[in-house]
Amino acid sequence: MIETVLETVASILIVVGAFFLLVGSFGLAKLPDTMRRLHAPTKATTLGIGSLLIASMVYFAGTAGVLSFHELLITLFLFLTAPVSAHMIAKVHILRNKEKRKTLPETGSAAEWATLSGADVRKTVEAKP
């Protein structure tokens, strides 16, 4: 009885994970610019891979009777590193395309843009007509 419940939970997690992976892949293929393409797979595949790894952990805990922490550690590592890597890719994209901006948007506070601060950036942005 308990094996059937664990198999059902694992199956549901696999379907949920596959759905998120499909949505992330679709977003990567169809979204128009780099920042949107970065957002879709980062969010969706993090949840998709996390669901698949937790499904693996639930299934093998039920069949083998041993709780494996490998999948849990991989999931935690993924949840910690995916946002950081997406942030770094976005920052590189902003810095590489700073010449295309004529004016910087308002920050919403008294502080300047942390990514685009510095005299060389201001001169580049202000020098463009």
JSON list of C-alpha atoms in Angstrom, two decimals:
[
{"chain": "A", "resi": 1, "resn": "MET", "atom": "CA", "xyz": [0.00, 0.00, 0.00]},
{"chain": "A", "resi": 2, "resn": "ILE", "atom": "CA", "xyz": [2.74, 2.48, 0.93]},
{"chain": "A", "resi": 3, "resn": "GLU", "atom": "CA", "xyz": [4.67, 1.62, -2.24]},
{"chain": "A", "resi": 4, "resn": "THR", "atom": "CA", "xyz": [1.66, 2.52, -4.37]},
{"chain": "A", "resi": 5, "resn": "VAL", "atom": "CA", "xyz": [1.34, 5.89, -2.65]},
{"chain": "A", "resi": 6, "resn": "LEU", "atom": "CA", "xyz": [5.07, 6.62, -3.09]},
{"chain": "A", "resi": 7, "resn": "GLU", "atom": "CA", "xyz": [4.94, 5.60, -6.75]},
{"chain": "A", "resi": 8, "resn": "THR", "atom": "CA", "xyz": [1.95, 7.88, -7.27]},
{"chain": "A", "resi": 9, "resn": "VAL", "atom": "CA", "xyz": [3.72, 10.80, -5.59]},
{"chain": "A", "resi": 10, "resn": "ALA", "atom": "CA", "xyz": [6.85, 10.15, -7.66]},
{"chain": "A", "resi": 11, "resn": "SER", "atom": "CA", "xyz": [4.78, 9.97, -10.85]},
{"chain": "A", "resi": 12, "resn": "ILE", "atom": "CA", "xyz": [3.08, 13.27, -10.09]},
{"chain": "A", "resi": 13, "resn": "LEU", "atom": "CA", "xyz": [6.44, 14.91, -9.39]},
{"chain": "A", "resi": 14, "resn": "ILE", "atom": "CA", "xyz": [7.84, 13.54, -12.67]},
{"chain": "A", "resi": 15, "resn": "VAL", "atom": "CA", "xyz": [4.88, 14.95, -14.64]},
{"chain": "A", "resi": 16, "resn": "VAL", "atom": "CA", "xyz": [5.21, 18.33, -12.88]},
{"chain": "A", "resi": 17, "resn": "GLY", "atom": "CA", "xyz": [8.95, 18.37, -13.53]},
{"chain": "A", "resi": 18, "resn": "ALA", "atom": "CA", "xyz": [8.51, 17.45, -17.18]},
{"chain": "A", "resi": 19, "resn": "PHE", "atom": "CA", "xyz": [5.92, 20.22, -17.56]},
{"chain": "A", "resi": 20, "resn": "PHE", "atom": "CA", "xyz": [8.29, 22.84, -16.15]},
{"chain": "A", "resi": 21, "resn": "LEU", "atom": "CA", "xyz": [11.11, 21.61, -18.38]},
{"chain": "A", "resi": 22, "resn": "LEU", "atom": "CA", "xyz": [8.82, 21.82, -21.41]},
{"chain": "A", "resi": 23, "resn": "VAL", "atom": "CA", "xyz": [7.73, 25.37, -20.53]},
{"chain": "A", "resi": 24, "resn": "GLY", "atom": "CA", "xyz": [11.36, 26.44, -19.99]},
{"chain": "A", "resi": 25, "resn": "SER", "atom": "CA", "xyz": [12.46, 24.95, -23.29]},
{"chain": "A", "resi": 26, "resn": "PHE", "atom": "CA", "xyz": [9.54, 26.56, -25.12]},
{"chain": "A", "resi": 27, "resn": "GLY", "atom": "CA", "xyz": [10.38, 29.93, -23.55]},
{"chain": "A", "resi": 28, "resn": "LEU", "atom": "CA", "xyz": [14.01, 29.59, -24.56]},
{"chain": "A", "resi": 29, "resn": "ALA", "atom": "CA", "xyz": [13.04, 28.90, -28.16]},
{"chain": "A", "resi": 30, "resn": "LYS", "atom": "CA", "xyz": [10.25, 31.46, -28.57]},
{"chain": "A", "resi": 31, "resn": "LEU", "atom": "CA", "xyz": [11.06, 34.54, -26.48]},
{"chain": "A", "resi": 32, "resn": "PRO", "atom": "CA", "xyz": [12.53, 37.45, -28.46]},
{"chain": "A", "resi": 33, "resn": "ASP", "atom": "CA", "xyz": [15.45, 38.90, -26.50]},
{"chain": "A", "resi": 34, "resn": "THR", "atom": "CA", "xyz": [18.27, 37.72, -24.27]},
{"chain": "A", "resi": 35, "resn": "MET", "atom": "CA", "xyz": [16.87, 38.84, -20.93]},
{"chain": "A", "resi": 36, "resn": "ARG", "atom": "CA", "xyz": [13.53, 37.11, -21.48]},
{"chain": "A", "resi": 37, "resn": "ARG", "atom": "CA", "xyz": [15.25, 34.01, -22.84]},
{"chain": "A", "resi": 38, "resn": "LEU", "atom": "CA", "xyz": [17.35, 33.93, -19.71]},
{"chain": "A", "resi": 39, "resn": "HIS", "atom": "CA", "xyz": [14.37, 34.23, -17.39]},
{"chain": "A", "resi": 40, "resn": "ALA", "atom": "CA", "xyz": [12.22, 31.38, -18.73]},
{"chain": "A", "resi": 41, "resn": "PRO", "atom": "CA", "xyz": [14.68, 28.49, -18.54]},
{"chain": "A", "resi": 42, "resn": "THR", "atom": "CA", "xyz": [16.24, 29.68, -15.29]},
{"chain": "A", "resi": 43, "resn": "LYS", "atom": "CA", "xyz": [12.97, 29.64, -13.39]},
{"chain": "A", "resi": 44, "resn": "ALA", "atom": "CA", "xyz": [11.25, 26.76, -15.13]},
{"chain": "A", "resi": 45, "resn": "THR", "atom": "CA", "xyz": [14.11, 24.32, -15.38]},
{"chain": "A", "resi": 46, "resn": "THR", "atom": "CA", "xyz": [15.14, 24.91, -11.78]},
{"chain": "A", "resi": 47, "resn": "LEU", "atom": "CA", "xyz": [11.69, 23.78, -10.69]},
{"chain": "A", "resi": 48, "resn": "GLY", "atom": "CA", "xyz": [11.63, 21.00, -13.30]},
{"chain": "A", "resi": 49, "resn": "ILE", "atom": "CA", "xyz": [14.96, 19.45, -12.37]},
{"chain": "A", "resi": 50, "resn": "GLY", "atom": "CA", "xyz": [14.17, 19.92, -8.69]},
{"chain": "A", "resi": 51, "resn": "SER", "atom": "CA", "xyz": [10.89, 18.04, -9.09]},
{"chain": "A", "resi": 52, "resn": "LEU", "atom": "CA", "xyz": [12.56, 15.22, -10.98]},
{"chain": "A", "resi": 53, "resn": "LEU", "atom": "CA", "xyz": [15.29, 14.86, -8.37]},
{"chain": "A", "resi": 54, "resn": "ILE", "atom": "CA", "xyz": [12.78, 14.86, -5.51]},
{"chain": "A", "resi": 55, "resn": "ALA", "atom": "CA", "xyz": [10.71, 12.27, -7.40]},
{"chain": "A", "resi": 56, "resn": "SER", "atom": "CA", "xyz": [13.82, 10.10, -7.66]},
{"chain": "A", "resi": 57, "resn": "MET", "atom": "CA", "xyz": [14.47, 10.52, -3.95]},
{"chain": "A", "resi": 58, "resn": "VAL", "atom": "CA", "xyz": [10.86, 9.57, -3.05]},
{"chain": "A", "resi": 59, "resn": "TYR", "atom": "CA", "xyz": [10.80, 6.56, -5.39]},
{"chain": "A", "resi": 60, "resn": "PHE", "atom": "CA", "xyz": [14.07, 5.04, -4.29]},
{"chain": "A", "resi": 61, "resn": "ALA", "atom": "CA", "xyz": [13.31, 5.71, -0.64]},
{"chain": "A", "resi": 62, "resn": "GLY", "atom": "CA", "xyz": [10.14, 3.66, -1.07]},
{"chain": "A", "resi": 63, "resn": "THR", "atom": "CA", "xyz": [11.59, 0.79, -3.10]},
{"chain": "A", "resi": 64, "resn": "ALA", "atom": "CA", "xyz": [15.04, 0.40, -1.55]},
{"chain": "A", "resi": 65, "resn": "GLY", "atom": "CA", "xyz": [14.03, 1.54, 1.91]},
{"chain": "A", "resi": 66, "resn": "VAL", "atom": "CA", "xyz": [17.09, 3.79, 2.14]},
{"chain": "A", "resi": 67, "resn": "LEU", "atom": "CA", "xyz": [16.82, 7.56, 2.18]},
{"chain": "A", "resi": 68, "resn": "SER", "atom": "CA", "xyz": [19.33, 9.01, -0.28]},
{"chain": "A", "resi": 69, "resn": "PHE", "atom": "CA", "xyz": [20.50, 12.55, 0.32]},
{"chain": "A", "resi": 70, "resn": "HIS", "atom": "CA", "xyz": [22.37, 12.83, -2.99]},
{"chain": "A", "resi": 71, "resn": "GLU", "atom": "CA", "xyz": [19.30, 14.04, -4.84]},
{"chain": "A", "resi": 72, "resn": "LEU", "atom": "CA", "xyz": [18.46, 16.49, -2.07]},
{"chain": "A", "resi": 73, "resn": "LEU", "atom": "CA", "xyz": [21.97, 17.94, -2.12]},
{"chain": "A", "resi": 74, "resn": "ILE", "atom": "CA", "xyz": [21.91, 18.26, -5.91]},
{"chain": "A", "resi": 75, "resn": "THR", "atom": "CA", "xyz": [18.55, 20.04, -5.68]},
{"chain": "A", "resi": 76, "resn": "LEU", "atom": "CA", "xyz": [19.83, 22.46, -3.06]},
{"chain": "A", "resi": 77, "resn": "PHE", "atom": "CA", "xyz": [22.97, 23.12, -5.11]},
{"chain": "A", "resi": 78, "resn": "LEU", "atom": "CA", "xyz": [20.81, 23.80, -8.16]},
{"chain": "A", "resi": 79, "resn": "PHE", "atom": "CA", "xyz": [18.54, 26.20, -6.26]},
{"chain": "A", "resi": 80, "resn": "LEU", "atom": "CA", "xyz": [21.60, 28.08, -5.00]},
{"chain": "A", "resi": 81, "resn": "THR", "atom": "CA", "xyz": [23.62, 28.26, -8.22]},
{"chain": "A", "resi": 82, "resn": "ALA", "atom": "CA", "xyz": [20.99, 28.80, -10.93]},
{"chain": "A", "resi": 83, "resn": "PRO", "atom": "CA", "xyz": [19.94, 32.31, -9.77]},
{"chain": "A", "resi": 84, "resn": "VAL", "atom": "CA", "xyz": [23.56, 33.36, -9.29]},
{"chain": "A", "resi": 85, "resn": "SER", "atom": "CA", "xyz": [24.58, 32.22, -12.76]},
{"chain": "A", "resi": 86, "resn": "ALA", "atom": "CA", "xyz": [21.50, 33.87, -14.31]},
{"chain": "A", "resi": 87, "resn": "HIS", "atom": "CA", "xyz": [22.37, 37.10, -12.50]},
{"chain": "A", "resi": 88, "resn": "MET", "atom": "CA", "xyz": [25.94, 37.00, -13.82]},
{"chain": "A", "resi": 89, "resn": "ILE", "atom": "CA", "xyz": [24.78, 36.34, -17.39]},
{"chain": "A", "resi": 90, "resn": "ALA", "atom": "CA", "xyz": [22.31, 39.24, -17.14]},
{"chain": "A", "resi": 91, "resn": "LYS", "atom": "CA", "xyz": [25.01, 41.53, -15.79]},
{"chain": "A", "resi": 92, "resn": "VAL", "atom": "CA", "xyz": [27.33, 40.68, -18.67]},
{"chain": "A", "resi": 93, "resn": "HIS", "atom": "CA", "xyz": [24.48, 41.32, -21.10]},
{"chain": "A", "resi": 94, "resn": "ILE", "atom": "CA", "xyz": [23.85, 44.75, -19.57]},
{"chain": "A", "resi": 95, "resn": "LEU", "atom": "CA", "xyz": [27.53, 45.68, -19.61]},
{"chain": "A", "resi": 96, "resn": "ARG", "atom": "CA", "xyz": [28.08, 44.53, -23.19]},
{"chain": "A", "resi": 97, "resn": "ASN", "atom": "CA", "xyz": [25.07, 46.48, -24.46]},
{"chain": "A", "resi": 98, "resn": "LYS", "atom": "CA", "xyz": [25.60, 49.71, -22.53]},
{"chain": "A", "resi": 99, "resn": "GLU", "atom": "CA", "xyz": [26.69, 51.56, -25.70]},
{"chain": "A", "resi": 100, "resn": "LYS", "atom": "CA", "xyz": [23.25, 51.00, -27.21]},
{"chain": "A", "resi": 101, "resn": "ARG", "atom": "CA", "xyz": [21.57, 53.04, -24.45]},
{"chain": "A", "resi": 102, "resn": "LYS", "atom": "CA", "xyz": [21.22, 56.78, -24.93]},
{"chain": "A", "resi": 103, "resn": "THR", "atom": "CA", "xyz": [19.94, 57.49, -21.45]},
{"chain": "A", "resi": 104, "resn": "LEU", "atom": "CA", "xyz": [19.82, 55.39, -18.33]},
{"chain": "A", "resi": 105, "resn": "PRO", "atom": "CA", "xyz": [16.40, 54.71, -16.78]},
{"chain": "A", "resi": 106, "resn": "GLU", "atom": "CA", "xyz": [15.67, 56.06, -13.31]},
{"chain": "A", "resi": 107, "resn": "THR", "atom": "CA", "xyz": [16.63, 53.81, -10.40]},
{"chain": "A", "resi": 108, "resn": "GLY", "atom": "CA", "xyz": [13.67, 54.76, -8.23]},
{"chain": "A", "resi": 109, "resn": "SER", "atom": "CA", "xyz": [15.90, 55.96, -5.39]},
{"chain": "A", "resi": 110, "resn": "ALA", "atom": "CA", "xyz": [18.75, 58.38, -4.72]},
{"chain": "A", "resi": 111, "resn": "ALA", "atom": "CA", "xyz": [21.33, 55.66, -5.41]},
{"chain": "A", "resi": 112, "resn": "GLU", "atom": "CA", "xyz": [22.95, 55.20, -8.82]},
{"chain": "A", "resi": 113, "resn": "TRP", "atom": "CA", "xyz": [22.98, 52.04, -10.89]},
{"chain": "A", "resi": 114, "resn": "ALA", "atom": "CA", "xyz": [25.49, 49.72, -9.24]},
{"chain": "A", "resi": 115, "resn": "THR", "atom": "CA", "xyz": [26.23, 47.85, -12.45]},
{"chain": "A", "resi": 116, "resn": "LEU", "atom": "CA", "xyz": [26.63, 50.95, -14.56]},
{"chain": "A", "resi": 117, "resn": "SER", "atom": "CA", "xyz": [28.37, 53.25, -12.10]},
{"chain": "A", "resi": 118, "resn": "GLY", "atom": "CA", "xyz": [31.68, 54.89, -12.84]},
{"chain": "A", "resi": 119, "resn": "ALA", "atom": "CA", "xyz": [32.96, 57.84, -14.81]},
{"chain": "A", "resi": 120, "resn": "ASP", "atom": "CA", "xyz": [33.62, 55.86, -17.99]},
{"chain": "A", "resi": 121, "resn": "VAL", "atom": "CA", "xyz": [30.02, 54.69, -18.19]},
{"chain": "A", "resi": 122, "resn": "ARG", "atom": "CA", "xyz": [28.59, 58.18, -17.65]},
{"chain": "A", "resi": 123, "resn": "LYS", "atom": "CA", "xyz": [30.87, 59.62, -20.32]},
{"chain": "A", "resi": 124, "resn": "THR", "atom": "CA", "xyz": [29.90, 56.87, -22.76]},
{"chain": "A", "resi": 125, "resn": "VAL", "atom": "CA", "xyz": [26.19, 57.32, -22.13]},
{"chain": "A", "resi": 126, "resn": "GLU", "atom": "CA", "xyz": [26.29, 61.13, -22.15]},
{"chain": "A", "resi": 127, "resn": "ALA", "atom": "CA", "xyz": [28.54, 61.33, -25.23]},
{"chain": "A", "resi": 128, "resn": "LYS", "atom": "CA", "xyz": [26.05, 59.47, -27.42]},
{"chain": "A", "resi": 129, "resn": "PRO", "atom": "CA", "xyz": [23.62, 61.81, -29.25]}
]
